[in-house]
Tab-separated table of C-alpha atoms in Angstrom:
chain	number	residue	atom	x	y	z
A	91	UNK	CA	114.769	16.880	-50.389
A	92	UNK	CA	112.196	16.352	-47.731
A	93	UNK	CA	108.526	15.631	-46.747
A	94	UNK	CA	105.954	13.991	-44.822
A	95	UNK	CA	104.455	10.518	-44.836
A	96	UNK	CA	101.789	8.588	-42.793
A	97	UNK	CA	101.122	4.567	-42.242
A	98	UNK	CA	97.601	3.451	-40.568
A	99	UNK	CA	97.320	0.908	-37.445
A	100	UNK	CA	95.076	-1.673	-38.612
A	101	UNK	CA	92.216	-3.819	-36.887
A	102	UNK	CA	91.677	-7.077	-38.201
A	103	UNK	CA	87.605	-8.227	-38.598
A	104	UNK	CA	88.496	-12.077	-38.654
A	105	UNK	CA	91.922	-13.988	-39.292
A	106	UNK	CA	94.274	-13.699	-36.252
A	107	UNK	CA	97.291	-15.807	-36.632
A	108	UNK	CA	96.649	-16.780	-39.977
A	109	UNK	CA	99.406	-15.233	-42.179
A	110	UNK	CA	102.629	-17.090	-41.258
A	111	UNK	CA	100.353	-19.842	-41.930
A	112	UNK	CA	99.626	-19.693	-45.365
A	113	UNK	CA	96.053	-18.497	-44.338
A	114	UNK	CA	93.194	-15.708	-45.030
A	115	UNK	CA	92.633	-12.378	-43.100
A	116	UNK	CA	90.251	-9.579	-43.377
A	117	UNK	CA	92.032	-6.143	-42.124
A	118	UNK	CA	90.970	-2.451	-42.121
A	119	UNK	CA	93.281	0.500	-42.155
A	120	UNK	CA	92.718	2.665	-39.441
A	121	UNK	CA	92.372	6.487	-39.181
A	122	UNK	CA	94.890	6.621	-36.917
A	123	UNK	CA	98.354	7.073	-38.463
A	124	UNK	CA	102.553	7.209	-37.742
A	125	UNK	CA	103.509	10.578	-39.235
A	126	UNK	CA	107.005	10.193	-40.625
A	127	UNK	CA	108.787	13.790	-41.703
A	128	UNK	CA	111.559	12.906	-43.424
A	129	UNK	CA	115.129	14.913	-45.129
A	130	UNK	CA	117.646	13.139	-46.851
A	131	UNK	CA	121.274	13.575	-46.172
A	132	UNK	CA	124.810	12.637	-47.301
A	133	UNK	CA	126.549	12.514	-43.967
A	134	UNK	CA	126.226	8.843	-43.657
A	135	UNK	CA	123.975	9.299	-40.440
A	136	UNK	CA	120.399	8.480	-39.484
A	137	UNK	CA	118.952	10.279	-36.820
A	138	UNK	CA	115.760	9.465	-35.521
A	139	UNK	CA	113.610	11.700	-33.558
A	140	UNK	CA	110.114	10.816	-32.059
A	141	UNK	CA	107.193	13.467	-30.637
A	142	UNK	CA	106.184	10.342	-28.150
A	143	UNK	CA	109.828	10.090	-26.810
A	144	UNK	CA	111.291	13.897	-26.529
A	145	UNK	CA	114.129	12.667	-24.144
A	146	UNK	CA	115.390	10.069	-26.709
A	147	UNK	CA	117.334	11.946	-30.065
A	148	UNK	CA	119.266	8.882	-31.856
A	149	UNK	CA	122.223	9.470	-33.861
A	150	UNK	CA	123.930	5.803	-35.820
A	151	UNK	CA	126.189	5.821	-38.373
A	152	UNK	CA	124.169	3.947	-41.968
A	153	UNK	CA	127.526	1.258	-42.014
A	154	UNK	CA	127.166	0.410	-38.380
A	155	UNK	CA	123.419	-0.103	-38.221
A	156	UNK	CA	123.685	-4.397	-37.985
A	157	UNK	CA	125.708	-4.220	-34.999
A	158	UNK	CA	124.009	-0.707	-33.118
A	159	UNK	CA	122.879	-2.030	-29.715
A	160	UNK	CA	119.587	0.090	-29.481
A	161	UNK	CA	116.444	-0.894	-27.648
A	162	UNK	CA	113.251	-0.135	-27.282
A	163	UNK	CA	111.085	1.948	-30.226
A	164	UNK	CA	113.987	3.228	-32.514
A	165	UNK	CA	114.901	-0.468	-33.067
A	166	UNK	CA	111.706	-0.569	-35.384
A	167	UNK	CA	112.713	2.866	-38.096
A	168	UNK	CA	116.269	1.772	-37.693
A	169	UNK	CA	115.263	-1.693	-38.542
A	170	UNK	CA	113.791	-0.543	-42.138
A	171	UNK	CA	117.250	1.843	-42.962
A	172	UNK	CA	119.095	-1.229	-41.932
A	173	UNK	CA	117.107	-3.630	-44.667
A	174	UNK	CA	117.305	-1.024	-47.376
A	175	UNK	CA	121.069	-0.999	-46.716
A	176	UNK	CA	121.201	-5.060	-46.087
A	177	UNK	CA	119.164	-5.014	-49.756
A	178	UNK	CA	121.712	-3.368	-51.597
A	179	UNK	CA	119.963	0.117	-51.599
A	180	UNK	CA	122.144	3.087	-51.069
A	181	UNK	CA	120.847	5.143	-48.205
A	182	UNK	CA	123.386	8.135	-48.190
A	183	UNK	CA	121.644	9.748	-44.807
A	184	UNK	CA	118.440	10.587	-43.423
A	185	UNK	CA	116.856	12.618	-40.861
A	186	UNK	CA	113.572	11.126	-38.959
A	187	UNK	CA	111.065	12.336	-36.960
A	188	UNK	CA	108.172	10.401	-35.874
A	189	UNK	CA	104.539	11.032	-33.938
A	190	UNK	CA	102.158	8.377	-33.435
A	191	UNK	CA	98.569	8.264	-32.930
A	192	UNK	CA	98.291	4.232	-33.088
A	193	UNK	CA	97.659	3.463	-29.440
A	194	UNK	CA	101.030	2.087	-28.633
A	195	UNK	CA	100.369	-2.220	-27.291
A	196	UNK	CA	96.884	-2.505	-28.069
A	197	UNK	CA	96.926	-4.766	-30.472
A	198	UNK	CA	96.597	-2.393	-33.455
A	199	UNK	CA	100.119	-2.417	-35.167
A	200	UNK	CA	101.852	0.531	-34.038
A	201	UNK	CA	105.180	-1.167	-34.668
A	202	UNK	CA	103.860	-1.932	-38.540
A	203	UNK	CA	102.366	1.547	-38.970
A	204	UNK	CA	106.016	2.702	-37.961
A	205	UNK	CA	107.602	0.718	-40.213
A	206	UNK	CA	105.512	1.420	-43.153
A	207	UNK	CA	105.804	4.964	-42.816
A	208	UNK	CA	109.859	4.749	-42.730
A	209	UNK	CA	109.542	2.358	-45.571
A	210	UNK	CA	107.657	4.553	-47.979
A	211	UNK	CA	109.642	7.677	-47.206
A	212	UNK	CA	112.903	6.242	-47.919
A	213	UNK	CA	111.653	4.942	-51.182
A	214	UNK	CA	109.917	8.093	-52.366
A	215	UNK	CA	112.793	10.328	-50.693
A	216	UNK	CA	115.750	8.147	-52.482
A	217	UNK	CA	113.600	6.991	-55.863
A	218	UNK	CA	114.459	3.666	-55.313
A	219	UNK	CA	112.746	0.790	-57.563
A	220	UNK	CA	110.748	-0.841	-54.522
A	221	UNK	CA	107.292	-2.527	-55.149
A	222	UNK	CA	104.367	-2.607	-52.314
A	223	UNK	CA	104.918	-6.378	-52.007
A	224	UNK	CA	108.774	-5.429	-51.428
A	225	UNK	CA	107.892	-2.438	-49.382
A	226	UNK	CA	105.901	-4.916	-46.923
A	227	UNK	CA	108.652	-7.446	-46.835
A	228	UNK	CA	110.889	-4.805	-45.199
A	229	UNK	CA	108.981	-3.771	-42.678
A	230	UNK	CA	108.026	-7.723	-41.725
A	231	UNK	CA	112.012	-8.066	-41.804
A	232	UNK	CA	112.841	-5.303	-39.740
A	233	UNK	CA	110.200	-6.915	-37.109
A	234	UNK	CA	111.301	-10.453	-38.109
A	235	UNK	CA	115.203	-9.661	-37.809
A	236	UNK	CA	116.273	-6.734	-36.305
A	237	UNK	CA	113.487	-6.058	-33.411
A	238	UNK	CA	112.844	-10.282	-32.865
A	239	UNK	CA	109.319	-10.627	-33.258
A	240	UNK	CA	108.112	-13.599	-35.139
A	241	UNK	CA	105.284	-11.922	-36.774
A	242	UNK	CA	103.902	-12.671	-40.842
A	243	UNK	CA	103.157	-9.882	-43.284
A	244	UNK	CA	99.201	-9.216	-42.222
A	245	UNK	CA	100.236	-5.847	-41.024
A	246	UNK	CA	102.503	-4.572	-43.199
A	247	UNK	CA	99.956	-5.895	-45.577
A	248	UNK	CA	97.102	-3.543	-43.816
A	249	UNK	CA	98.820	-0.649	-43.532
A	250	UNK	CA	100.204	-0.014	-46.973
A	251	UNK	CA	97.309	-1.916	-49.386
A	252	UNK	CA	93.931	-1.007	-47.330
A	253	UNK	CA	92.010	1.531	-48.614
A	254	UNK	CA	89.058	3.714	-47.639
A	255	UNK	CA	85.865	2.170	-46.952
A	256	UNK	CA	86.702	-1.347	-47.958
A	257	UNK	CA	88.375	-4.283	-45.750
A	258	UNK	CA	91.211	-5.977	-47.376
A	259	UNK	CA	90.994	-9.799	-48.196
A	260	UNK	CA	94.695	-11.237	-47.968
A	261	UNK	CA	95.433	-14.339	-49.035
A	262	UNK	CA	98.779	-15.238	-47.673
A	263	UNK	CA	99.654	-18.686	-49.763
A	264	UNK	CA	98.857	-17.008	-53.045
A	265	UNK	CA	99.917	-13.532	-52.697
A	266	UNK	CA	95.890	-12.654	-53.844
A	267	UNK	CA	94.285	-9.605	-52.272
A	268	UNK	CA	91.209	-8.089	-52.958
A	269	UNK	CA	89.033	-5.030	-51.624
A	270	UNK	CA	86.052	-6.135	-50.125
A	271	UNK	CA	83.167	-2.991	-49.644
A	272	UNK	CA	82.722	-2.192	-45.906
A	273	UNK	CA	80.186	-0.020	-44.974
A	274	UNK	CA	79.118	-0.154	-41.887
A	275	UNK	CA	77.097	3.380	-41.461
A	276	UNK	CA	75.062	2.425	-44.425
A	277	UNK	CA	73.342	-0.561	-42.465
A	278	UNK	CA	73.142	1.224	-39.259
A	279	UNK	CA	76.492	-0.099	-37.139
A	280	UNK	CA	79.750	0.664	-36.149
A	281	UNK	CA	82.870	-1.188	-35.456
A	282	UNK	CA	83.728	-0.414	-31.530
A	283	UNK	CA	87.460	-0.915	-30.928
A	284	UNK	CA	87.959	-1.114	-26.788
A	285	UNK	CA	91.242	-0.889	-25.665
A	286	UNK	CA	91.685	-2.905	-23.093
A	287	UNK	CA	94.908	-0.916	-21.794
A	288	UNK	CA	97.178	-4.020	-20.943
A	289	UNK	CA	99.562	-4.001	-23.297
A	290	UNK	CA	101.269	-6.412	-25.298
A	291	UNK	CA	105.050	-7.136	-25.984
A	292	UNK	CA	104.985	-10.067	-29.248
A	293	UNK	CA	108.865	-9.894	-28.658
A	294	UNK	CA	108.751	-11.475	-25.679
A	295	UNK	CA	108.447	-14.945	-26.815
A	296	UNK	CA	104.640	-15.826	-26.592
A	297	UNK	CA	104.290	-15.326	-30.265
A	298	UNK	CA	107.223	-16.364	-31.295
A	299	UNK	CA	105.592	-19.722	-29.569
A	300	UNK	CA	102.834	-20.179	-31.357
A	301	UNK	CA	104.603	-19.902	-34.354
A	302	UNK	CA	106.528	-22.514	-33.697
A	303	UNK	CA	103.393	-24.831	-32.279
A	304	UNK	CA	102.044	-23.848	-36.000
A	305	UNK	CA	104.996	-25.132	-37.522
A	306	UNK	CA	104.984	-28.476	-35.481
A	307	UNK	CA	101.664	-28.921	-36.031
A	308	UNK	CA	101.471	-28.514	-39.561
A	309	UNK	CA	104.953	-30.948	-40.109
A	310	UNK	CA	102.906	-33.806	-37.381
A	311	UNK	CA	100.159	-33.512	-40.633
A	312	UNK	CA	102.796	-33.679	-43.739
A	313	UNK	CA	102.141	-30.792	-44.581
A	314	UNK	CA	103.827	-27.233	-45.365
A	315	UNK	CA	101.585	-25.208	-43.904
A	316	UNK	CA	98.636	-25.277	-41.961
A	317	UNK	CA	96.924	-23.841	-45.106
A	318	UNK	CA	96.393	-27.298	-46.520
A	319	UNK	CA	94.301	-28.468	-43.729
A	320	UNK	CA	90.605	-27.519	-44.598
A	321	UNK	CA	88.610	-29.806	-42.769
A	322	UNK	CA	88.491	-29.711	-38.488
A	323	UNK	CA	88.284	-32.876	-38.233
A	324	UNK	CA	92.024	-33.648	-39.820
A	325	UNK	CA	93.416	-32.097	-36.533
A	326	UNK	CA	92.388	-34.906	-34.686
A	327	UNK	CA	95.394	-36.965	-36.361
A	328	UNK	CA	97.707	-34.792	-34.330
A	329	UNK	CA	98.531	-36.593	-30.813
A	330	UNK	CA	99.753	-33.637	-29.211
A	331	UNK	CA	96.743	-31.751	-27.711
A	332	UNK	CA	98.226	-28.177	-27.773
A	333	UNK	CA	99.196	-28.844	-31.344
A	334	UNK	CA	95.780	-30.552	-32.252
A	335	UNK	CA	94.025	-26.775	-30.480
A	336	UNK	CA	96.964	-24.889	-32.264
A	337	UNK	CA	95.925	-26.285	-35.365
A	338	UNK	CA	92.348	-26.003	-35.008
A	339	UNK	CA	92.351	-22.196	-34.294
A	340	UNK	CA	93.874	-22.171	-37.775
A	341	UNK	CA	91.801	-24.202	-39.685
A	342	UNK	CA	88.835	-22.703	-38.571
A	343	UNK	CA	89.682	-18.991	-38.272
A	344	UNK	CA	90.523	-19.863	-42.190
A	345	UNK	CA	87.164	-20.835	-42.357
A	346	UNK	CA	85.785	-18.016	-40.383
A	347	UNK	CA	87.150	-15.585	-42.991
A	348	UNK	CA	85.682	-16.939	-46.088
A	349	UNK	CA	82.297	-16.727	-44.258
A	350	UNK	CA	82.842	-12.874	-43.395
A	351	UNK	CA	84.137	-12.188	-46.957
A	352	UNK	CA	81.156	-14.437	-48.558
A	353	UNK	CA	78.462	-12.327	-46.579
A	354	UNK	CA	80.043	-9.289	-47.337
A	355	UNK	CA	80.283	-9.681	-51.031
A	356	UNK	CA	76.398	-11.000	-51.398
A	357	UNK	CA	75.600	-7.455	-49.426
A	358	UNK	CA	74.195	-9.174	-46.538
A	359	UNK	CA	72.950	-7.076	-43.438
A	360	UNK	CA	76.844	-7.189	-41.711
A	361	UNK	CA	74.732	-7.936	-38.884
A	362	UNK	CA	75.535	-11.511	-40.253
A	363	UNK	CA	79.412	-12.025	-39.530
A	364	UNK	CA	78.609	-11.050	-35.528
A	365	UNK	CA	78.062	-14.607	-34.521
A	366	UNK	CA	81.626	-15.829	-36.486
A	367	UNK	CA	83.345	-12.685	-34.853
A	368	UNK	CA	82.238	-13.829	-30.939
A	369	UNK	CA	83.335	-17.690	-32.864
A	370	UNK	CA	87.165	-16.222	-33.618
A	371	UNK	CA	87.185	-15.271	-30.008
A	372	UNK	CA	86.312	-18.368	-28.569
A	373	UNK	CA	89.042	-19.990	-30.637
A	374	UNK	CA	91.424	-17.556	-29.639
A	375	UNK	CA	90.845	-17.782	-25.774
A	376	UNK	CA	90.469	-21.619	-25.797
A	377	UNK	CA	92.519	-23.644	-28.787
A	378	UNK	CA	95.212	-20.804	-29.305
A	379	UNK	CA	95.544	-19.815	-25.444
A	380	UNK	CA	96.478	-15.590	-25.751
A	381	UNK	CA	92.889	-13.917	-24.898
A	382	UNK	CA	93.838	-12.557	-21.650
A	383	UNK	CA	91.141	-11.889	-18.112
A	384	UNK	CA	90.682	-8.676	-19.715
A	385	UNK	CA	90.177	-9.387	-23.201
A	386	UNK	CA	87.472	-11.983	-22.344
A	387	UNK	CA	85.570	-9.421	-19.762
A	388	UNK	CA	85.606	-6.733	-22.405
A	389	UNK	CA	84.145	-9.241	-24.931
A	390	UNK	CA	81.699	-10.256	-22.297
A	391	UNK	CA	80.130	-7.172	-21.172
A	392	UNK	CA	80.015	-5.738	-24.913
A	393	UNK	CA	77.887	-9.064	-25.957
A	394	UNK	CA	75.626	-8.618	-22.851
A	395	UNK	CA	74.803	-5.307	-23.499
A	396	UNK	CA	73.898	-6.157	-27.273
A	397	UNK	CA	76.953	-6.061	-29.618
A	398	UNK	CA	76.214	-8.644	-32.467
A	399	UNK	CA	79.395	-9.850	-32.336
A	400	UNK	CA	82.575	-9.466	-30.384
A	401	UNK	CA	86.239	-10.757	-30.109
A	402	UNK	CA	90.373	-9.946	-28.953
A	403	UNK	CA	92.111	-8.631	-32.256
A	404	UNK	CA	96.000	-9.233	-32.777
A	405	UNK	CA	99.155	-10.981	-31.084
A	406	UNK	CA	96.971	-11.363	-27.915
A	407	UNK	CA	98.491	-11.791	-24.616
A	408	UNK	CA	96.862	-8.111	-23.630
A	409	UNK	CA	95.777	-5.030	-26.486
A	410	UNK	CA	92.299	-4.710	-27.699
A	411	UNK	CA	88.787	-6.347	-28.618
A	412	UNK	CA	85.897	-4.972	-31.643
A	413	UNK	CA	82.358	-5.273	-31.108
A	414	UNK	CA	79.949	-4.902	-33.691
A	415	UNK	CA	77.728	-2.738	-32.160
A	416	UNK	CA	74.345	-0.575	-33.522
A	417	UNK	CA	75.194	2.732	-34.009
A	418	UNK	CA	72.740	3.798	-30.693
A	419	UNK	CA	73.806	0.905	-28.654
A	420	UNK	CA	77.605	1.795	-28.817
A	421	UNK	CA	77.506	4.652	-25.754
A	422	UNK	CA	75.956	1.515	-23.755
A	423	UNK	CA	78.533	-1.017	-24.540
A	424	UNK	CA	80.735	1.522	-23.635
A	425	UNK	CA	79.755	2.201	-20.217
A	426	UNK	CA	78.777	-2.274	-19.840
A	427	UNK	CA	82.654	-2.379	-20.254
A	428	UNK	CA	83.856	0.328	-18.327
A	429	UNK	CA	81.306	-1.103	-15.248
A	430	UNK	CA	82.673	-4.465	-15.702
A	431	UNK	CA	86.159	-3.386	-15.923
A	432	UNK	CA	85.178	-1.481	-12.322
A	433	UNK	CA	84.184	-3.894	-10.851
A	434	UNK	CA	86.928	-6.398	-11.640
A	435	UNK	CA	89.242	-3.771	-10.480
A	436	UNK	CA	91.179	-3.686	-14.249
A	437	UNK	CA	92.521	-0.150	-15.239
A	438	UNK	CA	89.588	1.694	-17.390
A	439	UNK	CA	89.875	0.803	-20.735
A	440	UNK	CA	90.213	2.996	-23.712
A	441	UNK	CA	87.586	3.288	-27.012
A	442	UNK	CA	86.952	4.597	-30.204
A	443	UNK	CA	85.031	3.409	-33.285
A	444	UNK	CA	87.021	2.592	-36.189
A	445	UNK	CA	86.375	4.060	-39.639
A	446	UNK	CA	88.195	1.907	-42.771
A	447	UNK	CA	90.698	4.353	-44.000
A	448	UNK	CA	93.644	4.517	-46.554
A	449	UNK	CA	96.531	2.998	-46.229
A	450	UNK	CA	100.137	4.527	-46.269
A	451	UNK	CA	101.062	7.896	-48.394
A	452	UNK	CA	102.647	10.654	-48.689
A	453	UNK	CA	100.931	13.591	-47.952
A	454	UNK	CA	103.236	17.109	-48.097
């Protein structure tokens, strides 16, 4: 048995940071997908083969998968077999070959769209009982566990439950999800994604961080999470001041995301939600410290040269900003950037509008 699946990257609208918090976020699925062709087997192997990465044809044994000292992007696929297996699926073999299309550290979850698409072929190629909420909750444990990044479930989240033309509001204390209409063309805009091209590692401890600064935050308020906290001005009971920003960010990113997701469901001109977008940036870069010189030129020059709204999207620490942009003012926030980025002597950045697609599938 064989065939092909794909996962999305996503871009997130508002709500960085939010999910291992209890929080709210407000994703898209990108057009750009991980293309997983898959073929089961009953040798007891998984091989792993990726278009990006010619050089590198992996070959582990299913039994020896918690202790195989692999780095680099196989750890993610080999991840997913490993929490089938760790799950109590059976998993008798499996040939993999991957090609991406998610720009690779920019912020837009090519590690998630890799996982989802290895997660949905071994279900559908082995028939095993696996809901989307379990399906998502192996790819954030393959990150979690076996690669050592301390993300939540927002993009696992994105790139299996998004679908075309619609954001996805995600609730992460209740489970609750809904698909919020997102039509950008119809008003007259588009959704600008720049990368940056300074890419991000969340492995390497700077997320893993803030998680914890979350965490101590939210136990310095007796709380669980930083969920409960709804009103700003309960951070000031925190004496730290990097908890008392750390908390902040939260608690009004939370905020942030209801507004979006209020505006969009009264059909307001999306014209609206630029001023909380340019908001979630400011938070970002100043009470949760990962916006990067980059990041905060990018959003600069796009705002000068007229984008309604503009901020860094994802782990931070390098990757990618949106601007909401008029359809004929997106060629000149284009070229802003690119001068600015000239100028400050950064490498040229990379762009393309993002359209909200479907979310992972098979498709042959």
């Amino acid at each position: 048995m064989n065939g092909v699946w794909v996962a999305p990257g996503r871009v997130n609208i508002i709500g960085e940071h939010t999910d291992y918090n209890g929080g709210y976020a407000l994703p898209i699925a990108l057009p750009q997908v991980v293309t997983c062709a898959a073929r089961a087997s009953a040798d007891g192997l998984v091989r792993i083969g990726s278009r990006q990465h010619p050089e590198d044809h992996l070959c582990q044994t299913i039994s020896g998968l918690a202790d195989a000292e692999v780095a680099g992007w196989a750890r993610y696929p080999l991840g997913v077999v490993h929490e089938y297996v760790r799950r109590g699926h059976r998993i008798p073999g499996v040939v993999l070959g991957l090609d991406g299309a998610v720009p690779v550290g920019a912020g837009l979850s090519s590690s998630a769209a890799v996982e989802c698409s290895v997660a949905i072929a071994l279900r559908d190629l082995f028939a095993l009982p696996i809901t989307n909420a379990e399906l998502i909750d192996i790819g954030r444990a393959a990150e979690n566990d076996y690669v050592g990044a301390a993300t939540g479930t927002l993009d696992q989240s994105a790139s299996v439950l998004c679908t075309a033309g619609h954001a996805l509001f995600l609730d992460f204390d209740t489970g609750a999800r809904a698909q919020v209409p997102f039509d950008l063309a119809a008003a007259g805009l588009e959704l600008l994604v720049i990368d940056t091209n300074t890419p991000h590692q969340l492995a390497d401890g700077g997320y893993a961080r803030r998680r914890d600064e979350c965490e101590r935050a939210a136990a310095a308020l007796g709380v669980r999470s930083l969920r409960a906290i709804t009103e700003v001005a309960d951070v000031q009971r925190i004496d730290d001041p990097v908890l008392r920003r750390r908390a902040r960010h939260i608690v009004t990113e939370n905020a942030r995301v209801l507004g979006v997701v209020e505006m969009l469901r009264a059909g307001r001109d999306p014209r609206a939600i630029g001023p909380l977008l340019t908001a979630g940036h400011a938070s970002l870069r100043d009470d949760f410290e990962i916006s990067t010189p980059q990041l905060d030129a990018a959003v600069a020059a796009a705002l000068t040269a007229g984008a309604h709204g503009a901020r860094m999207v994802g782990g931070g620490f390098g990757g990618s900003i949106i601007a909401l942009t008029d359809t004929g003012r997106t060629r000149d926030i284009v070229q802003s950037v690119e001068q600015r980025f000239h100028q400050e002597g950064f490498t040229a950045p990379r762009t393309f509008v993002a359209v909200p697609s479907a979310g992972a599938r098979r498709i042959s």
